Coordinates of C-alpha atoms and ligand atoms in Angstrom, one line a residue:
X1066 CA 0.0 0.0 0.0
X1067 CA 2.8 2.2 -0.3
X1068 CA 3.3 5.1 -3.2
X1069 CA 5.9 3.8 -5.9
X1070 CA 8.4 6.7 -5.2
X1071 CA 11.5 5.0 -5.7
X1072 CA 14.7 7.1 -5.0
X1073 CA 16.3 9.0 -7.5
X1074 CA 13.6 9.1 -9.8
X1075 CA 10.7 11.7 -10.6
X1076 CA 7.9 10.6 -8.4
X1077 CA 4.6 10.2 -10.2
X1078 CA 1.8 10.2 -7.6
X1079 CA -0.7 7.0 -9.0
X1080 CA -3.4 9.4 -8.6
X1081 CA -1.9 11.8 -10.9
X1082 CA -4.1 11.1 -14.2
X1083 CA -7.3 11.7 -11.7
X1084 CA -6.0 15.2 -10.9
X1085 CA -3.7 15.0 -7.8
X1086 CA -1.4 17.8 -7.6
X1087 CA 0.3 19.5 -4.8
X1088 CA -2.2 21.7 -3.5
X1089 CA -4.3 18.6 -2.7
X1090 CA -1.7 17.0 -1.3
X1091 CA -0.6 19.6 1.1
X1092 CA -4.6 20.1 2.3
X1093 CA -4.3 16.1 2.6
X1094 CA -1.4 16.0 4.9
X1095 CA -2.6 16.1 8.1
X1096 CA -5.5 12.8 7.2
X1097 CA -1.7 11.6 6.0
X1098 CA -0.2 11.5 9.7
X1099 CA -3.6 9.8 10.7
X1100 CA -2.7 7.0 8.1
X1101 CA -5.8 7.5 5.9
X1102 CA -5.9 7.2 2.4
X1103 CA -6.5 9.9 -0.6
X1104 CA -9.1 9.2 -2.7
X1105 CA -11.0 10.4 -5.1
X1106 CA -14.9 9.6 -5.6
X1107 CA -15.5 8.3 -8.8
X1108 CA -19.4 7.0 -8.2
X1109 CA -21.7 7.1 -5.5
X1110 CA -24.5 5.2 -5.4
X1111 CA -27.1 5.0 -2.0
X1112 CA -24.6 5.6 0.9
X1113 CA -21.5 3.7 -1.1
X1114 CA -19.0 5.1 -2.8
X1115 CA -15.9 4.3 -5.0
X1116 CA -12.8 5.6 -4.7
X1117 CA -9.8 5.6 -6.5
X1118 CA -6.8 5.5 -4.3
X1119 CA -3.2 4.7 -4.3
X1120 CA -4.4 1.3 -2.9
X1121 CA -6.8 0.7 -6.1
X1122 CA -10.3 1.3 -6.5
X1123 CA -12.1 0.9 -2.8
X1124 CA -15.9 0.6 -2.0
X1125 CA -16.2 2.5 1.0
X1126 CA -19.2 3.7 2.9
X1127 CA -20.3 7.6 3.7
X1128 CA -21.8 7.2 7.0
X1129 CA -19.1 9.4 9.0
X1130 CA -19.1 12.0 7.0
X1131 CA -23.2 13.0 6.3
X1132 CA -23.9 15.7 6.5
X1133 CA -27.0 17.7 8.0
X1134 CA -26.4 19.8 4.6
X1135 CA -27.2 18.1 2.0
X1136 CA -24.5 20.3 0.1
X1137 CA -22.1 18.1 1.8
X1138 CA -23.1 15.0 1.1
X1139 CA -20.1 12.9 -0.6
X1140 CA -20.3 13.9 -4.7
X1141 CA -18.9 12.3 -7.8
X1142 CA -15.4 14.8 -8.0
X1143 CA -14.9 15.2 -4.8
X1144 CA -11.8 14.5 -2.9
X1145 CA -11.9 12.4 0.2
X1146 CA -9.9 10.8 3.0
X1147 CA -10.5 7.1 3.5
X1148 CA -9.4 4.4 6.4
X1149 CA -8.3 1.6 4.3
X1150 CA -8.6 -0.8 7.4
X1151 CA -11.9 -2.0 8.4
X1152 CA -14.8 -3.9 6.8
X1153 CA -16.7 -1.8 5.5
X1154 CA -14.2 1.0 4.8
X1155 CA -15.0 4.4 5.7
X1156 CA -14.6 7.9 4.1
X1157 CA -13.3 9.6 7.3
X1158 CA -13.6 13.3 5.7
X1159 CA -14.0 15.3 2.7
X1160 CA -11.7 17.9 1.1
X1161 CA -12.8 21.6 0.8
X1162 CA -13.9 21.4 -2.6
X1163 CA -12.4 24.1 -5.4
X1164 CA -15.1 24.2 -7.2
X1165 CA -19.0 22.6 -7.8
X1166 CA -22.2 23.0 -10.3
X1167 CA -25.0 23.1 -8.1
X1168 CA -28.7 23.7 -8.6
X1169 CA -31.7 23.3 -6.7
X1170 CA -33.8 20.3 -6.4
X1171 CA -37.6 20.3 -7.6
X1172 CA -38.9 19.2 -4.0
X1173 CA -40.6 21.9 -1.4
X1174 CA -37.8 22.3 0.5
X1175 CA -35.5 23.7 -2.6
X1176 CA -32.2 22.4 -1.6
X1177 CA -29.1 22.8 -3.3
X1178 CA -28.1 19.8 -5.2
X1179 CA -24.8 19.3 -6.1
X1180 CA -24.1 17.2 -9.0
X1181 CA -20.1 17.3 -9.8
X1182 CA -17.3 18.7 -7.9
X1183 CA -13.6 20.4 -8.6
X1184 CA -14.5 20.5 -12.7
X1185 CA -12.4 23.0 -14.9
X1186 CA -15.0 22.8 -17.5
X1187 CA -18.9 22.5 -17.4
X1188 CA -19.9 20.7 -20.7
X1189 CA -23.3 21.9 -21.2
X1190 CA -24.7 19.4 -24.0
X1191 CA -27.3 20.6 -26.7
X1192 CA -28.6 18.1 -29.1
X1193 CA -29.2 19.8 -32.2
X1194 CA -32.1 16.3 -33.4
X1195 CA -34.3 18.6 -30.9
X1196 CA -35.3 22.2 -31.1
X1197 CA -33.6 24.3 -29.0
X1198 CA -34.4 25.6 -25.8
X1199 CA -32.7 29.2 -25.3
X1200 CA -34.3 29.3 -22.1
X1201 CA -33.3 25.9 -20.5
X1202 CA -29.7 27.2 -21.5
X1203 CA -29.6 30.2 -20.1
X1204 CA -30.2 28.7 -16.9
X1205 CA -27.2 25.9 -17.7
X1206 CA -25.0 28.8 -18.0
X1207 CA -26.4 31.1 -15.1
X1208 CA -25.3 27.9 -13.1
X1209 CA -22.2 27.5 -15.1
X1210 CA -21.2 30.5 -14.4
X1211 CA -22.2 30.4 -10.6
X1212 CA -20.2 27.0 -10.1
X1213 CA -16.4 28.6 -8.7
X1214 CA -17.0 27.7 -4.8
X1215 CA -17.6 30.5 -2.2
X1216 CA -16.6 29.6 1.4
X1217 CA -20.5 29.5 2.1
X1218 CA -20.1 26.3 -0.3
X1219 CA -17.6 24.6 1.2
X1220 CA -19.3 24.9 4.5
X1221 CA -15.9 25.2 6.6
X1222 CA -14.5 28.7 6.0
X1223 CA -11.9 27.8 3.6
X1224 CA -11.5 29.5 0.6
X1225 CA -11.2 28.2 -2.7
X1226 CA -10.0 31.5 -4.2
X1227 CA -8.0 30.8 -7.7
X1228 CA -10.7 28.0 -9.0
X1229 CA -12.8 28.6 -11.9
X1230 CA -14.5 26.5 -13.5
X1231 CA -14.9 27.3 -17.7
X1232 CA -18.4 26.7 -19.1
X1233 CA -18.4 25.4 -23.0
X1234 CA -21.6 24.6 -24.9
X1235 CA -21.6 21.5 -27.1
X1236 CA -24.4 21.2 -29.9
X1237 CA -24.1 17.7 -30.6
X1238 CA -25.4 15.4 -33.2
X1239 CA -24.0 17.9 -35.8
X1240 CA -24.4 15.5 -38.6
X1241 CA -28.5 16.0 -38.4
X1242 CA -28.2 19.4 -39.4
X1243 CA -28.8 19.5 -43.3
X1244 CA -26.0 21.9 -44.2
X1245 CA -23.2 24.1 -43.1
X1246 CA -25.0 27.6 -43.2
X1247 CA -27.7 26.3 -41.1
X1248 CA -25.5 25.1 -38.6
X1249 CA -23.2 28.2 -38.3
X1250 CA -26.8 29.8 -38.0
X1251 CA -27.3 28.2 -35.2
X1252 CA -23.9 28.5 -33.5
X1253 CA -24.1 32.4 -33.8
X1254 CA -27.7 32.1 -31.9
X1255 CA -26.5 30.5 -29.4
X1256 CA -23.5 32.6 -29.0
X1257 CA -25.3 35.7 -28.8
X1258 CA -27.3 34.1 -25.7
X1259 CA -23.9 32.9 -24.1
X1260 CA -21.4 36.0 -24.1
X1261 CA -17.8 35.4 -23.6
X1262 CA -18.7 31.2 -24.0
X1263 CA -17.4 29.0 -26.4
X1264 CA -19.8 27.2 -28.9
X1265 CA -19.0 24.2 -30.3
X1266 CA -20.8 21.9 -33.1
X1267 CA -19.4 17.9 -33.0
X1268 CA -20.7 14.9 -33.9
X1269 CA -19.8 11.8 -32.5
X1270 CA -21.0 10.1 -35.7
X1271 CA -18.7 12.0 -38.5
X1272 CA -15.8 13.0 -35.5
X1273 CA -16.6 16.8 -36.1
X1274 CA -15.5 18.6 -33.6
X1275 CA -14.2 15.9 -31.8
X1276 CA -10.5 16.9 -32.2
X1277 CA -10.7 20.2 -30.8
X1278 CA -13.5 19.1 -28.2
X1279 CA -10.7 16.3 -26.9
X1280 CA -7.9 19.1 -26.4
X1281 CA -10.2 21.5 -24.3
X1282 CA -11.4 18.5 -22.2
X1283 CA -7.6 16.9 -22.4
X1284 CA -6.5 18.9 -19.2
X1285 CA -8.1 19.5 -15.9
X1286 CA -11.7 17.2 -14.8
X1287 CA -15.3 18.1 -17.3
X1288 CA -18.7 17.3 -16.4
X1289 CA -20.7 16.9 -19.3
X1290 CA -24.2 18.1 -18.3
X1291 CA -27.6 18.3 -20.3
X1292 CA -31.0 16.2 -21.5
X1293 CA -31.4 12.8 -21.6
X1294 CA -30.3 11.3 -25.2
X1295 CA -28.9 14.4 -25.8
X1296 CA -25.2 12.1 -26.6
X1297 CA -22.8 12.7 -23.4
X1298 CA -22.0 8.8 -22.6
X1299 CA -21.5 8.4 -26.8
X1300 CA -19.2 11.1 -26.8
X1301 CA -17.5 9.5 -23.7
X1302 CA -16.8 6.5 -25.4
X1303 CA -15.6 8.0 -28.6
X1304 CA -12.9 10.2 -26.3
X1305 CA -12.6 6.5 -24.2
X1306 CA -11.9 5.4 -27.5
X1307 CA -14.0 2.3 -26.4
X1308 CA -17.7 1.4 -25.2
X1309 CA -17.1 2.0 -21.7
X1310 CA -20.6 3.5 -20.8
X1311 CA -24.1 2.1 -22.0
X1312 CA -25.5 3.9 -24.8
X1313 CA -29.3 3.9 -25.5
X1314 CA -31.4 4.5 -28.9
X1315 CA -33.5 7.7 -27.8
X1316 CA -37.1 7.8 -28.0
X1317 CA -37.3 10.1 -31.6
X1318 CA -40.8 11.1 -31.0
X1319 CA -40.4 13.3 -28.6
X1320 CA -36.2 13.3 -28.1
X1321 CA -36.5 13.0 -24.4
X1322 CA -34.5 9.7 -24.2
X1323 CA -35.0 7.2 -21.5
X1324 CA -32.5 8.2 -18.8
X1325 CA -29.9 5.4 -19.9
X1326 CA -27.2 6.4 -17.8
X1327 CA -28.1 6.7 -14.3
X1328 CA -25.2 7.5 -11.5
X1329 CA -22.7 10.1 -12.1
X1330 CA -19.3 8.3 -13.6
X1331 CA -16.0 9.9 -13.4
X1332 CA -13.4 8.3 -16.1
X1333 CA -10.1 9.0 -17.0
X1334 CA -9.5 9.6 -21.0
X1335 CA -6.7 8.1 -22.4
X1336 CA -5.0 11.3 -24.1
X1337 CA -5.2 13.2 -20.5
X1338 CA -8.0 14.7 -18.6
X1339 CA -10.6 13.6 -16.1
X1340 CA -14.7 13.2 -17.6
X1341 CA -17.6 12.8 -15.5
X1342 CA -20.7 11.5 -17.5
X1343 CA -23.8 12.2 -15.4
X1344 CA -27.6 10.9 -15.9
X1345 CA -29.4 13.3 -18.4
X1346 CA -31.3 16.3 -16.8
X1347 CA -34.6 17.8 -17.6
X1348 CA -34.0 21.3 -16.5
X1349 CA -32.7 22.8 -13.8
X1350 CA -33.5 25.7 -11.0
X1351 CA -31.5 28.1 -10.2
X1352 CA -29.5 27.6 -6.7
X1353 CA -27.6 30.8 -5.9
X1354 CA -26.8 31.8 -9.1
X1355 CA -27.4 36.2 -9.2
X1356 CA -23.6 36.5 -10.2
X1357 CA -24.1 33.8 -12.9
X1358 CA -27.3 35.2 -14.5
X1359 CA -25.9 39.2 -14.6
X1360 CA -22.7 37.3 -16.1
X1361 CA -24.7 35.5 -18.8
X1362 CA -26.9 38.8 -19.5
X1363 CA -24.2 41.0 -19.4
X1364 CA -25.3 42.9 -22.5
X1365 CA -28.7 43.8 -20.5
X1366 CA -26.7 44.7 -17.6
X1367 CA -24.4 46.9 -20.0
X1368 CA -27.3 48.4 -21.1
X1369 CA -28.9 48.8 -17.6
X1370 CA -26.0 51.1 -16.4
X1371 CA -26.8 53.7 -19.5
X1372 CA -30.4 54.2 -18.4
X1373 CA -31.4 57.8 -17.1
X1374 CA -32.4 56.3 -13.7
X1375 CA -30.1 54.4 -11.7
X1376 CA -32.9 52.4 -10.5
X1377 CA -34.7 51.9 -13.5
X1378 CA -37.0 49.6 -13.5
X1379 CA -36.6 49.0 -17.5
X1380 CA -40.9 49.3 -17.6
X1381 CA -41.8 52.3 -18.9
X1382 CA -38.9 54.9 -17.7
X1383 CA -38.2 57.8 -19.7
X1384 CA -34.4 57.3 -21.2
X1385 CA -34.6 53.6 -20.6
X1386 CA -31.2 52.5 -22.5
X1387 CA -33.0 48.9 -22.3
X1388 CA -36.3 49.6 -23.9
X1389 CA -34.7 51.6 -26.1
X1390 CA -32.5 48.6 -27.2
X1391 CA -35.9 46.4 -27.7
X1392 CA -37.1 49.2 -29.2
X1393 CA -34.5 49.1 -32.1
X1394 CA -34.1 45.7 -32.3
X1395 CA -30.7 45.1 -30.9
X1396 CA -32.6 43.4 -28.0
X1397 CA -34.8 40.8 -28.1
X1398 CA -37.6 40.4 -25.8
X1399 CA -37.5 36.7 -25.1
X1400 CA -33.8 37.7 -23.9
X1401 CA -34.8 40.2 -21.2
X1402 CA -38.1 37.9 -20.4
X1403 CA -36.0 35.4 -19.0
X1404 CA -33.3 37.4 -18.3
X1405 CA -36.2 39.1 -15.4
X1406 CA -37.9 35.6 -14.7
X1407 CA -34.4 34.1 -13.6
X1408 CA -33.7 36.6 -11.5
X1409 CA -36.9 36.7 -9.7
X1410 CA -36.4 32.7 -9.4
X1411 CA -33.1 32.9 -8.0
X1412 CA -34.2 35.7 -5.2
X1413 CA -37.6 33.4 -4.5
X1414 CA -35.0 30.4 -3.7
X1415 CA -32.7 32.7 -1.9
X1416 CA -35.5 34.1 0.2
X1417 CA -37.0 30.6 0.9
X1418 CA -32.9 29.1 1.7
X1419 CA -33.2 32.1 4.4
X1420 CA -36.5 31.9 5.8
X1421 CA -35.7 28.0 6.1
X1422 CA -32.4 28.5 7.9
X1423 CA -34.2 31.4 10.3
X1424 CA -36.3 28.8 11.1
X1425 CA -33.6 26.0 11.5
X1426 CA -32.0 28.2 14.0
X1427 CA -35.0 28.9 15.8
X1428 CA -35.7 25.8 16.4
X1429 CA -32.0 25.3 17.8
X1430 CA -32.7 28.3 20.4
X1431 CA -35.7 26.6 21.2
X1432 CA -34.2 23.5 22.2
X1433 CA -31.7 25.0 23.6
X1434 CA -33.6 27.2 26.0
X1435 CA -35.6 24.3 27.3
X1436 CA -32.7 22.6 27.6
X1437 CA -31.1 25.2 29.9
X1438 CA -34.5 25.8 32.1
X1439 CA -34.9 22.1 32.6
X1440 CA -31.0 22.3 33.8
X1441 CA -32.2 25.4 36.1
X1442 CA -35.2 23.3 37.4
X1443 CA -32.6 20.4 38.5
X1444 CA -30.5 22.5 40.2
X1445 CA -33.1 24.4 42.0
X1446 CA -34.9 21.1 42.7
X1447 CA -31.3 20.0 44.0
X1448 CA -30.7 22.8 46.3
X1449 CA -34.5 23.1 47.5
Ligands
GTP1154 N1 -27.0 11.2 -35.2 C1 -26.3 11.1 -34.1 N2 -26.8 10.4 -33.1 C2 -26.1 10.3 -31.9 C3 -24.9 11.1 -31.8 N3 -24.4 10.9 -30.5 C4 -25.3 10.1 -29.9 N4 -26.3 9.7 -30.7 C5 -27.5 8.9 -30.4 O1 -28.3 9.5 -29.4 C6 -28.8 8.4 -28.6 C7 -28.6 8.8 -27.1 O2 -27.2 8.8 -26.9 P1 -26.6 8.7 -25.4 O3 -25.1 8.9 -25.5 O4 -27.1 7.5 -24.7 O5 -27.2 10.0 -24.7 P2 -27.0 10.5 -23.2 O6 -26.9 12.0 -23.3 O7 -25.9 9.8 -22.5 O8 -28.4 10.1 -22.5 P3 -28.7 9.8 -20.9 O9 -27.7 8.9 -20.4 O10 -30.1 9.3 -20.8 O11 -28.6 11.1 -20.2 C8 -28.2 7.1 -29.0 O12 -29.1 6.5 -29.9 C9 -27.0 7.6 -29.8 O13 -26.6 6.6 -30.8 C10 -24.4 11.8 -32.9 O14 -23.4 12.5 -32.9 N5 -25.2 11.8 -34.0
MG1155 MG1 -25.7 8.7 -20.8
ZN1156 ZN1 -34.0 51.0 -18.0

């Protein structure tokens, strides 16, 4: 179980090709002295996990290390600490994480969700066999963009600061689009949605795109995120360069697909870089995302700073750069329509997060204070 670091030559960690660099290791020396393992989590799936170590691949159980936040709970990406003895082995802590996509979850309680941790780039997958849906991608991106951990994320005070994490927006299946000028059509409207983000046709049926897709992805850990069907486990395999995950014919009549992959699976390509295939996603809700929605409608925000009022409510003010902007057709109303219902979503979540943690700690204080006057009614009761 020990590292092959023979003397006198360049020691290559075995968890290199998964992303282990120095910074990791130094946050991972004190677990070192306690003679835990690195890991990192490569599946998880009801409690379990797997984990890649210097040991080999372990099956080790979460049970030490859940959470009351459900932000925490162990996540495909995610650096951990393991005890290799024991039966069952245990993940005995998890590393701040640099970086996470998160959104909310469609039950009452809106939590965050986090579905893939310490990724360089967020693959955001488009099938182009379906018509598009501007708005479902805008909200990808607002996410996207929102993924570089805060401290509030990592939940323990440390900062993450340095980490980004690169959104990219794939419109696969290429080859069903009829002709070039079409599909460059396309690319510039998606562009104009996604400022700053690269757009990228490929097909994992004729290898367009696939070259320059491969290099991007080569360095640093992707998650490729999007529908069901939409081609994220084909275009694993054909960067695998073999049939590694299970691909399923999707259902053409209405493109939805039929969910074939199903846990999140994080594999290492063969020419460099880390790939984390996760189960298609119908949409997704915004989870703290205000810095990621101004950033993907930055134009409207440009615009919002050359309007007479400061506080312009872009309705019917006088001098109202954005109006004006509609009004001449450099804007288009679908953009700022989503552009306001996204940010009202994201302060509704926010505002429910808050009133559920008021009420969290409430309930602490509660218990707390009975807790203290039962104490009090001992004591008296002892001194009486
Ligand atoms: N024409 C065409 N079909 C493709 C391409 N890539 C994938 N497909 C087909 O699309 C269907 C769905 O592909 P998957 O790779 O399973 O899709 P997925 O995004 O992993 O789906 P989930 O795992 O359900 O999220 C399969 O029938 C694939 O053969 C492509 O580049 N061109
Ligand atoms: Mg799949
Ligand atoms: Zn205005």
């Amino acid at each position: 179980m020990s590292f092959p670091n023979s003397p006198g030559s360049v020691p290559s960690h075995p968890l290199a090709p998964y992303g282990w660099d120095d910074a990791w290791a130094d946050i991972f020396a004190p677990y070192a002295e306690q003679g835990l393992l690195p890991g990192r989590v490569v599946r998880v799936d009801r409690g379990l996990c797997d984990v890649v170590t210097p040991a080999g691949t372990l099956r080790a159980d979460t049970a030490f290390v859940v959470p009351r936040d459900p932000m925490r709970i162990v996540c495909t990406g995610d650096w951990v600490a393991v005890d290799p003895d024991g039966d069952p082995q245990f993940v005995r802590a998890l590393l701040p994480r640099r970086t996470a996509f998160v959104r909310s979850t469609s039950s009452q309680r809106s939590e965050g969700q986090v579905l893939a941790t310490n990724i360089d780039h967020i693959v955001i997958c488009v099938s182009l066999a379906v018509e598009l849906d501007l708005g479902r991608l805008e909200r990808f991106l607002a996410l996207a963009m929102s993924a570089t951990a805060g401290a509030a994320l990592l939940g323990d005070g440390t900062s993450s600061a340095g980490h980004e994490a690169q959104p990219l927006v794939l419109l696969t299946k290429a080859d069903l689009v009829p002709d070039g000028t079409t599909l460059s059509h396309l690319v510039q409207d998606i562009e104009r949605i996604a400022p700053g983000v690269q757009v990228l046709p490929v097909s994992s049926a004729t290898g367009e795109g696939v070259d320059v897709f491969g290099a991007i992805v080569g360095s640093g850990t992707s998650v490729l995120l999007g529908t069901s069907g939409a081609g994220k486990s084909t275009l694993a395999n054909t960067l695998l360069g073999a049939d590694v995950m299970h691909v399923q014919e999707a259902r053409e009549v209405d493109g939805k697909g039929r969910h074939t992959t199903t846990t999140r699976n994080l594999l290492v390509l063969p020419g460099g870089g880390v790939l984390i295939d996760t189960p298609g996603l119908r949409g997704v809700g915004l989870w703290d995302a205000q810095a990621g929605v101004g950033q993907v409608f930055s134009e409207i925000e440009d615009l919002a700073r050359q309007c007479r009022f400061h506080d312009c409510g872009h309705e019917a003010e006088p001098g109202c750069a954005v109006l004006g902007a509609i009004e001449d057709g450099s804007l288009a109303e679908r953009r700022l329509d989503s552009y306001r219902k996204l940010l009202r979503e994201n302060h509704r979540i926010a505002a429910k997060t808050d009133a559920r943690l008021r009420s969290e700690t409430l309930r602490e204080w509660k218990r707390r204070g009975a807790e203290g006057r039962e104490a009090m009614a001992m004591k008296r009761g002892r001194t009486r």
